[in-house]
Protein backbone atom coordinates (compact mmCIF):
# COMPACT_ATOMS: atom_id res chain seq x y z
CA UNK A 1 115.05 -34.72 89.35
CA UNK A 2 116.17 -35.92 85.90
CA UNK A 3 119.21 -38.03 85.65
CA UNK A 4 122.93 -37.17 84.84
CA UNK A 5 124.27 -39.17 82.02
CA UNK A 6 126.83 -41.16 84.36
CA UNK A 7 123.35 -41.67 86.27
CA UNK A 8 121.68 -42.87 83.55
CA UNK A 9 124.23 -45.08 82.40
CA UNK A 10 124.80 -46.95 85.68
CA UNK A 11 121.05 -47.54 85.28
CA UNK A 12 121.62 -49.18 81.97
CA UNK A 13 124.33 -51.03 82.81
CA UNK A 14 122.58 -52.31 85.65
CA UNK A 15 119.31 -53.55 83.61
CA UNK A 16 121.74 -55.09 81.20
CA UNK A 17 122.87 -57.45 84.02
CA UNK A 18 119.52 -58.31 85.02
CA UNK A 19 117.93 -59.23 81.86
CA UNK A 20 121.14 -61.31 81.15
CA UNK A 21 121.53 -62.98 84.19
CA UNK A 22 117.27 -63.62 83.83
CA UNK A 23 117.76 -65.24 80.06
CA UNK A 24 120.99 -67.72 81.33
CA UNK A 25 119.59 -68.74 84.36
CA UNK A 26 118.05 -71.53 82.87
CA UNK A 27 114.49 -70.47 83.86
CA UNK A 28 113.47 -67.74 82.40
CA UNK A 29 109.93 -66.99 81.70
CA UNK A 30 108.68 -68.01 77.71
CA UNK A 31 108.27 -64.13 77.50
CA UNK A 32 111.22 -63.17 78.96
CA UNK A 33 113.44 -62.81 75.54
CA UNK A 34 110.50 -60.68 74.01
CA UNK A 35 110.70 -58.67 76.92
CA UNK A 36 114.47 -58.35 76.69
CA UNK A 37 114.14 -57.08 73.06
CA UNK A 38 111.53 -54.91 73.32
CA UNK A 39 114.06 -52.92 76.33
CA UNK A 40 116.93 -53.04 73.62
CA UNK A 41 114.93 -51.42 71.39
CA UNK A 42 113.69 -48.50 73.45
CA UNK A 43 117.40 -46.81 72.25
CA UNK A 44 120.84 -47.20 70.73
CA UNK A 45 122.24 -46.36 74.65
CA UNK A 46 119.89 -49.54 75.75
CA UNK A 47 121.13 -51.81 73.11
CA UNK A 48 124.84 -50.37 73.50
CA UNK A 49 124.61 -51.30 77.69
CA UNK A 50 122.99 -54.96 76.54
CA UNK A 51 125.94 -55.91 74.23
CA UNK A 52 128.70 -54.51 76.43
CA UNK A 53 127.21 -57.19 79.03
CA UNK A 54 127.47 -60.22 76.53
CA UNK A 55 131.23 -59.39 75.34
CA UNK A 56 132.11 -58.77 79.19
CA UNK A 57 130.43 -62.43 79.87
CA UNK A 58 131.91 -64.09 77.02
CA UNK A 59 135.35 -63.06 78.81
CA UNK A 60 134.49 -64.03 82.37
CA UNK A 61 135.96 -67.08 82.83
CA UNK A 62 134.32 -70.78 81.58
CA UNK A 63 133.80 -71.18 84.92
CA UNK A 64 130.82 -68.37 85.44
CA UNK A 65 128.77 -70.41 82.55
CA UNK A 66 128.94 -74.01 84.11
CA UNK A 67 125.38 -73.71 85.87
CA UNK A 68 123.79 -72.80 82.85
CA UNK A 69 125.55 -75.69 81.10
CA UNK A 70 124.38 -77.76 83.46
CA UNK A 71 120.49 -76.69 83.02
CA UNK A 72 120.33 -77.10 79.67
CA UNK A 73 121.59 -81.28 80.33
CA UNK A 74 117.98 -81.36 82.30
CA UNK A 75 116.30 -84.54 81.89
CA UNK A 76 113.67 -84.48 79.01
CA UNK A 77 110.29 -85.73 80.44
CA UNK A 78 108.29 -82.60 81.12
CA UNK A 79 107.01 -83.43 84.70
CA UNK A 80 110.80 -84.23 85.79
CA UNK A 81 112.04 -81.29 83.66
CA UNK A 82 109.80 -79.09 85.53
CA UNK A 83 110.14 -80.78 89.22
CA UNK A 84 113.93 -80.54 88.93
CA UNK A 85 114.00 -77.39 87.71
CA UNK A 86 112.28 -75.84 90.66
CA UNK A 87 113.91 -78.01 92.92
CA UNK A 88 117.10 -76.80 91.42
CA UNK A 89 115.97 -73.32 90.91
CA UNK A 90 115.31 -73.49 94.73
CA UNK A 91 119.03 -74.54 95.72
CA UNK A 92 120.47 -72.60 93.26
CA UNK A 93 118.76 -69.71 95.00
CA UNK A 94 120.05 -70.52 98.39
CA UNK A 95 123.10 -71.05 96.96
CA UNK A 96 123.53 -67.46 94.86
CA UNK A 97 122.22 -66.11 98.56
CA UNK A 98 124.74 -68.00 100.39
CA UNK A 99 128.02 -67.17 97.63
CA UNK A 100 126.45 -63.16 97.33
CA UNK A 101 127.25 -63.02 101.26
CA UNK A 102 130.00 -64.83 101.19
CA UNK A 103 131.59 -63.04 98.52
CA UNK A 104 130.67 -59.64 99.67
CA UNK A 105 131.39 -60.52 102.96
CA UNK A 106 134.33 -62.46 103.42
CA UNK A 107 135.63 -60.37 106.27
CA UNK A 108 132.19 -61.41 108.51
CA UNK A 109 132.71 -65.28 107.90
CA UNK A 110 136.45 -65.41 108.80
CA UNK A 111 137.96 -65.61 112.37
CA UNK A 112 134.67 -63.75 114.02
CA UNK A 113 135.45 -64.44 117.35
CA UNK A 114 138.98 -62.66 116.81
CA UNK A 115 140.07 -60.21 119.49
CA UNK A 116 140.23 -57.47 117.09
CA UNK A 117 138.70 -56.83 114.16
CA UNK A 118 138.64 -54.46 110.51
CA UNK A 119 136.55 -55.09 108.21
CA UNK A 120 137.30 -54.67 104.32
CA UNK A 121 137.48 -51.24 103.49
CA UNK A 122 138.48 -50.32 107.28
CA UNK A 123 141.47 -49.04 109.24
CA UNK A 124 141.48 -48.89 112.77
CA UNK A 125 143.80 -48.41 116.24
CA UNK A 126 143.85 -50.32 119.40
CA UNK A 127 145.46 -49.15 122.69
CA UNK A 128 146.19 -52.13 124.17
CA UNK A 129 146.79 -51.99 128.35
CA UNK A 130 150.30 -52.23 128.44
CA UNK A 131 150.83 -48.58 126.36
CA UNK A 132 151.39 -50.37 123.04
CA UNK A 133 149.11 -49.57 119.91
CA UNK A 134 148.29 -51.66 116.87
CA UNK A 135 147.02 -50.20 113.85
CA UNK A 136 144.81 -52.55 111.91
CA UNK A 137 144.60 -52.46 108.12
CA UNK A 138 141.57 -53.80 106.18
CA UNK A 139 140.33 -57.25 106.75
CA UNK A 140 142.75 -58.02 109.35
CA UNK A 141 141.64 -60.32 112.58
CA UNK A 142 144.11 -60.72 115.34
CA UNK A 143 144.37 -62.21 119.03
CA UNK A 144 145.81 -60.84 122.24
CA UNK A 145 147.59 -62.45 125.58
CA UNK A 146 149.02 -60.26 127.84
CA UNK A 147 150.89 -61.83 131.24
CA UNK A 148 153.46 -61.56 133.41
CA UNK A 149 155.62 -63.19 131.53
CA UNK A 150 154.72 -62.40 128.06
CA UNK A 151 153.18 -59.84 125.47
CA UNK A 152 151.81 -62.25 122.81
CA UNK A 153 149.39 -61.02 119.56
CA UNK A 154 148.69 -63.97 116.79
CA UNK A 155 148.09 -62.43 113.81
CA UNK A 156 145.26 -64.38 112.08
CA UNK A 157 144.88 -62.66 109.19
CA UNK A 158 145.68 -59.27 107.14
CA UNK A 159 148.03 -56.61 108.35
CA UNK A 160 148.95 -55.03 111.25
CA UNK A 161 151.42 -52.16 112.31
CA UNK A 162 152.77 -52.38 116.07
CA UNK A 163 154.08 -49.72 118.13
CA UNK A 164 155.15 -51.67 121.43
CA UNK A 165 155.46 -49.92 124.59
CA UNK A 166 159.37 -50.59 126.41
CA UNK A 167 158.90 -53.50 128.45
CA UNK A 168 162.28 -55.33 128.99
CA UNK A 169 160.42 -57.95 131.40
CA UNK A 170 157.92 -58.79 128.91
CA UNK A 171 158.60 -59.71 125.60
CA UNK A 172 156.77 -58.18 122.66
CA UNK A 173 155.76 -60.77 120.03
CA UNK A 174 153.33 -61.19 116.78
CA UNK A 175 153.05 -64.71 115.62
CA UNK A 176 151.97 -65.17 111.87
CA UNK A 177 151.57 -68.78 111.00
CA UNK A 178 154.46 -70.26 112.26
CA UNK A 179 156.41 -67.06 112.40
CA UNK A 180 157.09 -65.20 115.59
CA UNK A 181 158.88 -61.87 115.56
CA UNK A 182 160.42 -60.14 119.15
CA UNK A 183 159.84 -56.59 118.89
CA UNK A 184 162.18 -54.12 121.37
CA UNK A 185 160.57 -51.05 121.83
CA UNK A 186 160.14 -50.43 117.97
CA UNK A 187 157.30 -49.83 115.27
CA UNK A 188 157.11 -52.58 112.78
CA UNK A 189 154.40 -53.79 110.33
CA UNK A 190 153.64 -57.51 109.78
CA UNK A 191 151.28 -58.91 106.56
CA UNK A 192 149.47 -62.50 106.54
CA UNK A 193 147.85 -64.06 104.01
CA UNK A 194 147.17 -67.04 105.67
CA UNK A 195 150.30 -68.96 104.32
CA UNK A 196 152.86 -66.62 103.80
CA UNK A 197 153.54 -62.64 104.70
CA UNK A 198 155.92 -60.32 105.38
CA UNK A 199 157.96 -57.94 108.05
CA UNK A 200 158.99 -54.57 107.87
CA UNK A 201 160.73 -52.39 110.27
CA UNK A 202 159.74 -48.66 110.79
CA UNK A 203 161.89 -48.66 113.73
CA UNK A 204 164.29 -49.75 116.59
CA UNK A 205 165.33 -53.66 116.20
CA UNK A 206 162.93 -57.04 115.60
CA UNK A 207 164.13 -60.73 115.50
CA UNK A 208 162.00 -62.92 113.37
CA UNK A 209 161.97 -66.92 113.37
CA UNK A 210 160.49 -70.18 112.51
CA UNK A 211 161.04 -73.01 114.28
CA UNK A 212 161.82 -76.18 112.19
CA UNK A 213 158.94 -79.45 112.16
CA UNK A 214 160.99 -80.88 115.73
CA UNK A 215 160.53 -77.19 117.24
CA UNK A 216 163.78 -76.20 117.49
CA UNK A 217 165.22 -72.80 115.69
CA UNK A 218 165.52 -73.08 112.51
CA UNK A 219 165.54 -69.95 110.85
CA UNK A 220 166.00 -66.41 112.63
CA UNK A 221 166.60 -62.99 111.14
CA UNK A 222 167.12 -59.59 112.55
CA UNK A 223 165.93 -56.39 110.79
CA UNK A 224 167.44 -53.23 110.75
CA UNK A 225 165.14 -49.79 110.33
CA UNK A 226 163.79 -49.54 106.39
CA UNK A 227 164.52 -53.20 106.06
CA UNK A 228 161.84 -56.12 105.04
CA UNK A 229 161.83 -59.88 104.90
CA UNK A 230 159.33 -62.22 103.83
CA UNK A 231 158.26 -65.81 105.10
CA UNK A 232 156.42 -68.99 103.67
CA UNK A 233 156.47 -72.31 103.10
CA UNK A 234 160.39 -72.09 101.98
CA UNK A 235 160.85 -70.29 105.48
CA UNK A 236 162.55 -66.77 105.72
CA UNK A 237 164.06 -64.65 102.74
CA UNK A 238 167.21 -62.51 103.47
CA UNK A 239 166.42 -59.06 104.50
CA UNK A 240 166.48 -56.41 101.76
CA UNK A 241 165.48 -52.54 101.96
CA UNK A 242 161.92 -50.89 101.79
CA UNK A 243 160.90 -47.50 101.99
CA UNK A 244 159.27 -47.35 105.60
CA UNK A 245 156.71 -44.59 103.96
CA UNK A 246 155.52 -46.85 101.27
CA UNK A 247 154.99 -49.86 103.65
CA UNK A 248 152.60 -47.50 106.30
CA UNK A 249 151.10 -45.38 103.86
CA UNK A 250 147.65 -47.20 104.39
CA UNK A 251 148.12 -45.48 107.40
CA UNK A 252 147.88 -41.88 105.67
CA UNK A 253 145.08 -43.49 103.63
CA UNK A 254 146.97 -44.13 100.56
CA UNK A 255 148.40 -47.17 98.62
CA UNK A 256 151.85 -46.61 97.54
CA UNK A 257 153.87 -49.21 95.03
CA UNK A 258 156.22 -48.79 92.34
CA UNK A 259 157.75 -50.97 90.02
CA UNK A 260 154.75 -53.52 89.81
CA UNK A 261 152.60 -55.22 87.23
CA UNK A 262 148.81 -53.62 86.85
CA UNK A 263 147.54 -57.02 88.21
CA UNK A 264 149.66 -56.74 90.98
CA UNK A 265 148.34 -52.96 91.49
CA UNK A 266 144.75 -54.46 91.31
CA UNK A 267 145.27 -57.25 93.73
CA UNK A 268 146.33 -54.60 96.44
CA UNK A 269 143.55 -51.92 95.55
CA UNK A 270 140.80 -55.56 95.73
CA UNK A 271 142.34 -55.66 99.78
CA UNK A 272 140.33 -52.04 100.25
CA UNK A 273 137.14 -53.04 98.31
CA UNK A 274 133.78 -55.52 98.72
CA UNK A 275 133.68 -56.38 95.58
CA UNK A 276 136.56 -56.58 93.35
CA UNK A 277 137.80 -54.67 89.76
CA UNK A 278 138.31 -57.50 87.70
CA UNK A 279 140.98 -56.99 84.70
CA UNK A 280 140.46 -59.40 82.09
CA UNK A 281 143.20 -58.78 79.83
CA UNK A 282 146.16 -60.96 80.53
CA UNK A 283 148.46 -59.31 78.58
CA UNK A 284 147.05 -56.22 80.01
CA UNK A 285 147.73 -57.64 83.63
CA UNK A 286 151.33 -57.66 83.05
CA UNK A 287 151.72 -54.00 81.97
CA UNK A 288 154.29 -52.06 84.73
CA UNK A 289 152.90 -49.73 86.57
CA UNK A 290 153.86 -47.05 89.80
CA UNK A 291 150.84 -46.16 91.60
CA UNK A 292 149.33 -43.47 94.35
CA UNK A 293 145.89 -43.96 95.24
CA UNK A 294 143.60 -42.28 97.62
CA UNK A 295 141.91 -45.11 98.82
CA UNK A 296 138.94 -43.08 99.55
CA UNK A 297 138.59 -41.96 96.25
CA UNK A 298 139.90 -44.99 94.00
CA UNK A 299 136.86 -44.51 91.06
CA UNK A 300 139.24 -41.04 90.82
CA UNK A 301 142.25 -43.53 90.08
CA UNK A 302 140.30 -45.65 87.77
CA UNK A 303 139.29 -42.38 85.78
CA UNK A 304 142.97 -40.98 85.41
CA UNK A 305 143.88 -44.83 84.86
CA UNK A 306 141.96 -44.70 81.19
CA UNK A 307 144.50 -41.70 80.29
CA UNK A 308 147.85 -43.32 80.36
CA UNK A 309 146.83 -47.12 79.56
CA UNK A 310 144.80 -48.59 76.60
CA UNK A 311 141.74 -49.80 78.67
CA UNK A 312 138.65 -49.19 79.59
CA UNK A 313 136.59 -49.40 82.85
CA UNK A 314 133.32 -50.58 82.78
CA UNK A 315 131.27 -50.63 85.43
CA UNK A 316 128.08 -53.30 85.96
CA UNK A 317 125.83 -52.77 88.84
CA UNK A 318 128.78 -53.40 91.63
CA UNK A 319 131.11 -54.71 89.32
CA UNK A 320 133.80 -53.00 87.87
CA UNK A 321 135.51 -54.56 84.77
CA UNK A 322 138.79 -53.68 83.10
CA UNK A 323 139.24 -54.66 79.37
CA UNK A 324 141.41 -53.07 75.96
């Protein structure tokens, strides 16, 4: 079957990246930059996908470029040259292994003995045994205690919607960092990054507080329905309204913001993908945007994304790259 012309440039852009990354890695075969030419000659589509590869590198940041840097300080003595280099060539290896999985798979290294698990890319629902659900959003880990006493989830990670059974005996409550917030037979979604997060209340009536370095109360809010507060280091902000729809529409499979930057909109979409767009335009990054994205179909919002703003999307293998 012959291919489509997306098809065939994928399969361009993808050789591109290989025959780069082969000629920077330091240890390249003495043929390899023959071999590189004589592929950029075969056409003008070949040589196009080649050069869009170097001006997308020479924007990645310095940082990228520092192992190559580093080869070319190799000692000069041939023997040592060459001994280091495969010794180095070897780590390196290991290395690009170990940073691949770990950067393609954050999800897998992060809290896996957690209760409850989604991985990037995944929603799912837990019926927990005292009636209540919890609705995970992607790469979210979280714990659960139930007793007599006490319903107790620590959210470890991610985001998390709650709708608690009625249990006036047991309190309901989700602890994020050193936040804890009391539910009361309600629906209520909570978002933790690890240092700092957020509450929102779909329904009914939450307290949230954090207790001060002696443990005692130092901060407490309670949240009305289509209210939100947020909580970090500086401890909690005042409530202020959200639009309960926009704040569960992961639910419904969507991603709903308005009023944002286009590198906020691309930090939220990166929560729902394995490997993230990256925009390299900073002025670019500050352009306002509303957004509505299908987050099963976000190449679709990419596409219509070209129409209204001045950049392009270029994708590289896995990689997608947005640039003027």
């Amino acid at each position: 079957m012959s291919e489509t012309p997306a098809q065939r440039r994928e399969r361009l852009q993808q050789e591109a990246v290989n025959w780069h990354l082969r000629l920077t890695s330091g240890s390249a075969e003495p043929d390899a930059l023959a071999a590189c030419a004589q592929w950029r000659r075969q056409s003008p589509d070949h040589e196009q996908a080649y050069r869009d590869i170097e001006q997308l590198w020479q924007q990645l940041p310095t940082a990228l470029q520092a192992d190559r840097q580093r080869r070319r300080a190799l000692p000069a003595h041939p023997q040592r040259r060459a001994w280091l280099r495969r010794g180095l060539s070897l780590a390196a290896a290991a290395s690009l292994v170990l940073m691949v999985v770990a950067g393609l798979y954050p999800d897998y290294w992060q809290h896996p003995w957690a209760d409850y698990r989604a991985q990037i890319g995944e929603r799912i629902s837990v019926a927990l045994a005292d009636g209540s659900v919890v609705h995970l959003n992607t790469d979210t880990a979280l714990d659960v205690a139930l007793n007599a006493n006490e319903r107790r989830v620590v959210l470890l990670r991610g985001e998390a919607e709650f709708d608690v059974a009625h249990d006036p005996t047991r309190p309901f409550r989700v602890i994020a960092g050193t936040t804890a917030t009391e539910a009361l037979g309600t629906r209520f979604v909570v978002r933790y990054d690890g240092s700092s997060g957020s509450v929102s209340l779909l329904q009914g009536k939450v307290r949230s507080s954090r207790p001060s370095a002696q443990g005692a109360q130092a901060d407490s809010a309670v949240l009305a329905p289509s209210q939100r507060l947020r909580f970090g280091a500086g401890g909690l902000s005042a409530p202020e309204p959200v639009d309960p729809s926009t704040v569960s529409a992961w639910r419904r499979g969507r991603l709903i913001a308005n009023f944002i930057t286009l590198g906020e909109a691309v930090a939220e979409i990166n929560r729902y993908r394995r490997v993230p767009i990256r925009l390299l335009d900073p002025e670019l990054a500050q352009r306002p945007v509303n957004i509505a994205v299908d987050l099963e179909h976000i190449d679709d919002w990419l596409a219509a994304l070209q129409q209204t703003l001045p950049l392009t999307v270029v994708k590289a293998g896995p990689w997608l790259f947005l640039h003027r």
